[in-house]
Amino acid sequence: MMTARGAALVAVAALLATLAWWAGSGTRPPPAAPVASSLARPPVSLATREADARTPAPLVAAWVGGDPDGLLMLSADGRLLTDLALRRRFDWLLSADAGIGRDAMRARLQQDAAAAGFSAAATGELLALFDRYLDYLAATDSLDPGDRSPEQLRAVLERRRALRRAVLGVEAADGFFAADEARDAWFLDNMTIASDRSLDAATRAARLSALRATAPPELRQVEEDRAALAALTAADQASPAQRQALREQAVGPAAAARLAALDEEDAAWAQRLAEAAAEQRSIAAAGLSADDRQRALTAMIERRYTGPEQVRARAQLGIDAP
């Protein structure tokens, strides 16, 4: 069984997945069918809800085999618990094959609610929140981060936060997204400091070090464990095979394999950055005007890096955004 330390290191993969948010894609499965506003739907009677609950949900391949993700739970007073476990259940339903509509997902929720002993009122609350969740996901498609600068991303984060509370309500938005929002805000602060060209290297390093101390607990533990493992490996001057053996001993084979994959990604990025730096030096030595040099550097960044990578590359190469 993996230790707590091993579980934290496995979470590195989740850390990198979070970084992909900066591409503006969000971190959610797409709605499987077009979503209409819940405000336009007439109220459903209790008799209709009970009849629907007796109608079996269609057999969906993605829902067969294994246990459903997430949980449906009630509070002590019989109200729906709007927490991350419920959001995971919603996302599990949305992971079904394309073409599964809202009605099929609602029917599955009704069956699960009945199996969990939900009252008619709690089931109605569950279905209404699921409808609002689909409306929220559809609305996020319009939140384009534009040029993906820290300022634009911060504005998108604020609009996303406001949208969640307007559509889902404050309690559900906090329950579903509080951890995501804390993590996104921390990454954005990190990104802002790293890309601030007005800071000298010492000041930037000091601010990033101070920020690391404020990281959400799960991220701070991951970074601490990864740094400790890196120090252990470096101290022994280990070969790749020895490094892998050390990792397997510390965190188990599966987590060690994930860390090896991260090593490969880091090495590939370092190689790409070295090649870009060489081209940057050639551009600087070409005797171009300031405007032509900036255009050449911008063209190089756009040619070598995808949208999500460009901010990171600019920060590391010291190239201002156009």
Short mmCIF file of C-alpha atoms in Angstrom, two decimals:
data_model
loop_
_atom_site.label_atom_id
_atom_site.label_comp_id
_atom_site.label_asym_id
_atom_site.label_seq_id
_atom_site.Cartn_x
_atom_site.Cartn_y
_atom_site.Cartn_z
CA MET A 1 0.00 0.00 0.00
CA MET A 2 1.30 3.47 -0.84
CA THR A 3 2.35 5.66 2.09
CA ALA A 4 1.04 9.20 2.66
CA ARG A 5 4.34 10.47 1.31
CA GLY A 6 3.89 8.37 -1.81
CA ALA A 7 0.35 9.63 -2.32
CA ALA A 8 1.57 13.21 -2.16
CA LEU A 9 4.18 12.55 -4.82
CA VAL A 10 1.61 10.92 -7.08
CA ALA A 11 -0.30 14.21 -6.85
CA VAL A 12 2.45 15.85 -8.94
CA ALA A 13 0.55 14.66 -11.99
CA ALA A 14 -2.53 16.51 -10.74
CA LEU A 15 -0.38 19.59 -10.15
CA LEU A 16 0.69 19.63 -13.78
CA ALA A 17 -2.85 19.09 -14.94
CA THR A 18 -3.91 22.17 -13.00
CA LEU A 19 -1.33 24.23 -14.85
CA ALA A 20 -3.16 23.38 -18.05
CA TRP A 21 -6.03 25.55 -16.82
CA TRP A 22 -4.06 28.58 -17.99
CA ALA A 23 -4.85 27.57 -21.56
CA GLY A 24 -8.40 28.65 -20.78
CA SER A 25 -9.90 25.23 -21.29
CA GLY A 26 -11.07 24.83 -17.69
CA THR A 27 -11.01 21.51 -15.89
CA ARG A 28 -14.29 19.89 -16.58
CA PRO A 29 -15.77 17.32 -18.95
CA PRO A 30 -17.90 18.92 -21.67
CA PRO A 31 -21.67 18.63 -21.43
CA ALA A 32 -22.70 15.62 -23.48
CA ALA A 33 -25.63 17.36 -25.13
CA PRO A 34 -26.78 20.95 -25.77
CA VAL A 35 -27.91 22.57 -22.54
CA ALA A 36 -30.94 24.83 -22.26
CA SER A 37 -31.33 27.33 -19.46
CA SER A 38 -32.91 25.90 -16.32
CA LEU A 39 -34.85 29.16 -15.98
CA ALA A 40 -36.89 28.23 -19.04
CA ARG A 41 -38.03 24.84 -17.68
CA PRO A 42 -41.44 24.56 -15.99
CA PRO A 43 -41.58 23.13 -12.47
CA VAL A 44 -41.89 19.34 -12.30
CA SER A 45 -44.60 17.90 -10.07
CA LEU A 46 -43.89 15.41 -7.31
CA ALA A 47 -45.93 12.76 -9.15
CA THR A 48 -43.88 13.22 -12.30
CA ARG A 49 -40.61 12.98 -10.34
CA GLU A 50 -41.75 9.74 -8.69
CA ALA A 51 -42.81 8.27 -12.05
CA ASP A 52 -39.49 9.23 -13.60
CA ALA A 53 -37.63 7.63 -10.71
CA ARG A 54 -39.37 4.31 -11.47
CA THR A 55 -38.26 4.50 -15.13
CA PRO A 56 -34.88 2.77 -15.50
CA ALA A 57 -32.06 4.96 -16.73
CA PRO A 58 -30.65 3.87 -20.10
CA LEU A 59 -27.65 1.55 -20.10
CA VAL A 60 -24.60 3.72 -20.77
CA ALA A 61 -21.21 2.12 -21.46
CA ALA A 62 -19.28 4.69 -19.43
CA TRP A 63 -21.51 3.96 -16.41
CA VAL A 64 -21.02 0.18 -16.50
CA GLY A 65 -18.26 -1.50 -14.51
CA GLY A 66 -16.61 -0.12 -11.41
CA ASP A 67 -18.11 2.16 -8.81
CA PRO A 68 -19.46 5.61 -9.64
CA ASP A 69 -17.14 8.45 -8.71
CA GLY A 70 -18.26 10.83 -6.00
CA LEU A 71 -21.05 10.51 -3.45
CA LEU A 72 -24.62 11.63 -2.86
CA MET A 73 -25.02 12.58 0.81
CA LEU A 74 -27.48 14.38 3.06
CA SER A 75 -26.82 16.61 6.04
CA ALA A 76 -28.12 15.79 9.52
CA ASP A 77 -31.31 17.73 8.79
CA GLY A 78 -31.94 15.90 5.49
CA ARG A 79 -30.67 18.55 3.09
CA LEU A 80 -28.42 17.85 0.13
CA LEU A 81 -24.70 18.17 0.90
CA THR A 82 -23.17 20.34 -1.80
CA ASP A 83 -19.52 19.35 -1.55
CA LEU A 84 -16.71 18.22 -3.83
CA ALA A 85 -17.93 14.61 -3.69
CA LEU A 86 -21.23 15.69 -5.25
CA ARG A 87 -19.46 17.65 -7.97
CA ARG A 88 -17.40 14.52 -8.75
CA ARG A 89 -20.62 12.54 -9.14
CA PHE A 90 -21.93 15.16 -11.59
CA ASP A 91 -18.67 15.05 -13.54
CA TRP A 92 -18.80 11.25 -13.60
CA LEU A 93 -22.22 11.42 -15.24
CA LEU A 94 -20.89 13.91 -17.77
CA SER A 95 -18.01 11.58 -18.65
CA ALA A 96 -20.44 9.33 -20.51
CA ASP A 97 -20.16 8.82 -24.25
CA ALA A 98 -21.20 11.76 -26.44
CA GLY A 99 -24.90 11.83 -27.19
CA ILE A 100 -26.14 11.04 -23.69
CA GLY A 101 -28.62 13.78 -22.99
CA ARG A 102 -29.75 15.61 -19.90
CA ASP A 103 -32.78 13.39 -19.38
CA ALA A 104 -30.69 10.20 -19.20
CA MET A 105 -28.33 11.77 -16.69
CA ARG A 106 -31.21 13.06 -14.58
CA ALA A 107 -32.80 9.58 -14.62
CA ARG A 108 -29.55 8.06 -13.36
CA LEU A 109 -29.33 10.68 -10.60
CA GLN A 110 -32.91 9.92 -9.56
CA GLN A 111 -32.15 6.22 -9.31
CA ASP A 112 -29.00 6.86 -7.27
CA ALA A 113 -30.88 9.26 -5.00
CA ALA A 114 -33.61 6.68 -4.40
CA ALA A 115 -30.99 4.04 -3.60
CA ALA A 116 -29.40 6.47 -1.13
CA GLY A 117 -32.72 7.02 0.64
CA PHE A 118 -33.27 10.62 -0.47
CA SER A 119 -36.65 12.19 0.22
CA ALA A 120 -38.62 13.68 -2.65
CA ALA A 121 -37.56 17.16 -1.52
CA ALA A 122 -33.86 16.23 -1.42
CA THR A 123 -34.12 14.57 -4.83
CA GLY A 124 -35.70 17.70 -6.25
CA GLU A 125 -32.90 19.78 -4.75
CA LEU A 126 -30.34 17.42 -6.30
CA LEU A 127 -31.86 17.58 -9.79
CA ALA A 128 -32.26 21.35 -9.67
CA LEU A 129 -28.60 21.76 -8.73
CA PHE A 130 -27.53 19.37 -11.50
CA ASP A 131 -29.47 21.48 -14.02
CA ARG A 132 -27.77 24.63 -12.76
CA TYR A 133 -24.39 22.89 -12.94
CA LEU A 134 -24.95 22.13 -16.62
CA ASP A 135 -25.98 25.74 -17.18
CA TYR A 136 -22.80 26.89 -15.46
CA LEU A 137 -20.61 24.63 -17.61
CA ALA A 138 -22.26 25.90 -20.78
CA ALA A 139 -21.72 29.51 -19.68
CA THR A 140 -18.00 28.98 -19.05
CA ASP A 141 -17.45 28.39 -22.78
CA SER A 142 -17.65 32.16 -23.29
CA LEU A 143 -14.89 32.92 -20.77
CA ASP A 144 -11.99 33.29 -23.20
CA PRO A 145 -8.75 34.39 -21.46
CA GLY A 146 -7.65 36.34 -24.55
CA ASP A 147 -3.88 36.79 -24.65
CA ARG A 148 -3.40 34.62 -21.51
CA SER A 149 -1.36 37.28 -19.75
CA PRO A 150 -1.50 37.20 -15.95
CA GLU A 151 -3.85 40.19 -15.99
CA GLN A 152 -6.24 38.56 -18.46
CA LEU A 153 -6.15 35.27 -16.59
CA ARG A 154 -6.87 37.02 -13.30
CA ALA A 155 -9.89 38.72 -14.87
CA VAL A 156 -11.15 35.38 -16.20
CA LEU A 157 -10.68 33.77 -12.79
CA GLU A 158 -12.75 36.53 -11.18
CA ARG A 159 -15.49 36.23 -13.83
CA ARG A 160 -15.53 32.45 -13.39
CA ARG A 161 -15.82 32.84 -9.62
CA ALA A 162 -18.70 35.31 -9.93
CA LEU A 163 -20.47 33.11 -12.48
CA ARG A 164 -20.31 30.08 -10.18
CA ARG A 165 -22.00 31.97 -7.37
CA ALA A 166 -24.59 33.56 -9.62
CA VAL A 167 -25.65 30.26 -11.21
CA LEU A 168 -24.99 27.68 -8.49
CA GLY A 169 -25.45 29.80 -5.37
CA VAL A 170 -22.80 30.65 -2.81
CA GLU A 171 -23.05 27.42 -0.80
CA ALA A 172 -22.74 25.08 -3.79
CA ALA A 173 -20.05 27.20 -5.46
CA ASP A 174 -17.94 27.12 -2.30
CA GLY A 175 -18.50 23.40 -1.83
CA PHE A 176 -17.68 22.55 -5.44
CA PHE A 177 -14.85 24.96 -6.20
CA ALA A 178 -13.24 26.44 -3.07
CA ALA A 179 -10.16 24.20 -3.35
CA ASP A 180 -9.83 24.84 -7.11
CA GLU A 181 -10.10 28.58 -6.59
CA ALA A 182 -7.44 28.64 -3.88
CA ARG A 183 -5.11 26.57 -6.08
CA ASP A 184 -5.76 28.70 -9.19
CA ALA A 185 -5.17 31.92 -7.26
CA TRP A 186 -1.87 30.59 -5.93
CA PHE A 187 -0.67 29.52 -9.37
CA LEU A 188 -1.65 32.92 -10.78
CA ASP A 189 0.31 34.75 -8.07
CA ASN A 190 3.28 32.51 -8.86
CA MET A 191 2.95 33.22 -12.56
CA THR A 192 2.66 36.97 -12.00
CA ILE A 193 5.88 37.10 -9.99
CA ALA A 194 7.76 34.82 -12.42
CA SER A 195 6.80 36.97 -15.43
CA ASP A 196 7.43 40.37 -13.79
CA ARG A 197 10.43 41.72 -15.71
CA SER A 198 10.75 44.69 -13.35
CA LEU A 199 12.11 42.38 -10.62
CA ASP A 200 15.76 41.44 -10.41
CA ALA A 201 16.64 37.77 -9.99
CA ALA A 202 17.20 37.97 -6.23
CA THR A 203 13.92 39.78 -5.56
CA ARG A 204 11.99 37.39 -7.78
CA ALA A 205 13.50 34.36 -6.04
CA ALA A 206 12.72 35.80 -2.61
CA ARG A 207 9.10 36.51 -3.51
CA LEU A 208 8.61 33.08 -5.05
CA SER A 209 10.12 31.49 -1.94
CA ALA A 210 7.74 33.46 0.29
CA LEU A 211 4.81 32.49 -1.93
CA ARG A 212 5.67 28.80 -1.68
CA ALA A 213 5.09 29.04 2.06
CA THR A 214 1.48 30.09 1.37
CA ALA A 215 0.71 27.27 -1.07
CA PRO A 216 -2.43 25.20 -0.45
CA PRO A 217 -1.48 22.29 1.84
CA GLU A 218 -1.66 19.56 -0.82
CA LEU A 219 0.62 21.52 -3.18
CA ARG A 220 3.06 22.43 -0.42
CA GLN A 221 3.38 18.78 0.58
CA VAL A 222 4.00 17.73 -3.02
CA GLU A 223 6.74 20.32 -3.47
CA GLU A 224 8.38 19.45 -0.17
CA ASP A 225 8.39 15.73 -0.94
CA ARG A 226 9.65 16.26 -4.47
CA ALA A 227 12.46 18.52 -3.23
CA ALA A 228 13.42 16.01 -0.55
CA LEU A 229 13.55 13.20 -3.08
CA ALA A 230 15.60 15.33 -5.47
CA ALA A 231 18.07 16.15 -2.69
CA LEU A 232 18.36 12.49 -1.78
CA THR A 233 19.08 11.55 -5.38
CA ALA A 234 21.57 14.39 -5.93
CA ALA A 235 23.45 13.64 -2.72
CA ASP A 236 24.14 10.11 -3.90
CA GLN A 237 25.09 11.19 -7.43
CA ALA A 238 22.78 8.42 -8.55
CA SER A 239 22.65 6.94 -12.04
CA PRO A 240 19.23 6.82 -13.76
CA ALA A 241 18.79 3.20 -12.68
CA GLN A 242 19.77 4.01 -9.11
CA ARG A 243 17.48 7.03 -9.08
CA GLN A 244 14.57 4.89 -10.21
CA ALA A 245 15.34 2.31 -7.55
CA LEU A 246 15.46 5.00 -4.84
CA ARG A 247 12.13 6.34 -5.97
CA GLU A 248 10.50 2.93 -6.07
CA GLN A 249 11.73 2.29 -2.54
CA ALA A 250 10.36 5.64 -1.33
CA VAL A 251 7.02 5.84 -3.13
CA GLY A 252 6.40 2.57 -4.97
CA PRO A 253 6.73 1.59 -8.64
CA ALA A 254 3.67 3.43 -9.96
CA ALA A 255 4.60 6.79 -8.43
CA ALA A 256 8.24 6.29 -9.45
CA ALA A 257 7.14 5.77 -13.05
CA ARG A 258 5.17 9.02 -12.94
CA LEU A 259 8.19 10.88 -11.58
CA ALA A 260 10.36 9.40 -14.33
CA ALA A 261 7.87 10.71 -16.88
CA LEU A 262 8.12 14.16 -15.27
CA ASP A 263 11.91 13.97 -15.56
CA GLU A 264 11.57 13.31 -19.28
CA GLU A 265 9.18 16.25 -19.67
CA ASP A 266 11.58 18.53 -17.76
CA ALA A 267 14.51 17.43 -19.91
CA ALA A 268 12.54 17.97 -23.13
CA TRP A 269 11.52 21.45 -21.98
CA ALA A 270 15.10 22.34 -21.05
CA GLN A 271 16.28 21.25 -24.52
CA ARG A 272 13.59 23.32 -26.24
CA LEU A 273 14.46 26.31 -24.06
CA ALA A 274 18.18 25.99 -24.90
CA GLU A 275 17.38 25.94 -28.61
CA ALA A 276 15.15 29.00 -28.27
CA ALA A 277 17.86 30.82 -26.28
CA ALA A 278 20.37 30.12 -29.07
CA GLU A 279 17.96 31.59 -31.63
CA GLN A 280 17.33 34.54 -29.32
CA ARG A 281 21.08 35.26 -29.26
CA SER A 282 21.22 35.09 -33.05
CA ILE A 283 18.39 37.59 -33.31
CA ALA A 284 20.11 39.90 -30.84
CA ALA A 285 23.32 39.77 -32.90
CA ALA A 286 21.60 40.45 -36.22
CA GLY A 287 21.68 44.24 -35.89
CA LEU A 288 17.91 44.67 -36.15
CA SER A 289 16.01 47.73 -35.04
CA ALA A 290 14.17 47.46 -31.74
CA ASP A 291 10.80 46.96 -33.47
CA ASP A 292 12.15 44.36 -35.90
CA ARG A 293 13.91 42.54 -33.06
CA GLN A 294 10.69 42.40 -31.04
CA ARG A 295 8.78 41.10 -34.05
CA ALA A 296 11.42 38.43 -34.67
CA LEU A 297 11.32 37.33 -31.02
CA THR A 298 7.52 37.23 -31.05
CA ALA A 299 7.55 35.12 -34.22
CA MET A 300 10.07 32.76 -32.65
CA ILE A 301 7.95 32.28 -29.51
CA GLU A 302 4.80 31.66 -31.53
CA ARG A 303 6.61 29.20 -33.81
CA ARG A 304 8.26 27.20 -31.04
CA TYR A 305 5.57 27.15 -28.33
CA THR A 306 1.86 26.55 -28.06
CA GLY A 307 -0.40 29.12 -26.44
CA PRO A 308 -0.19 27.76 -22.87
CA GLU A 309 3.59 27.45 -23.13
CA GLN A 310 4.27 30.93 -24.43
CA VAL A 311 3.91 32.80 -21.12
CA ARG A 312 6.27 30.36 -19.40
CA ALA A 313 8.84 30.57 -22.22
CA ARG A 314 8.73 34.37 -22.32
CA ALA A 315 9.28 34.54 -18.55
CA GLN A 316 12.24 32.17 -18.65
CA LEU A 317 13.85 33.80 -21.70
CA GLY A 318 13.19 37.37 -20.55
CA ILE A 319 11.15 38.27 -23.64
CA ASP A 320 8.43 40.87 -23.18
CA ALA A 321 4.94 40.27 -24.57
CA PRO A 322 4.23 42.26 -27.76
#
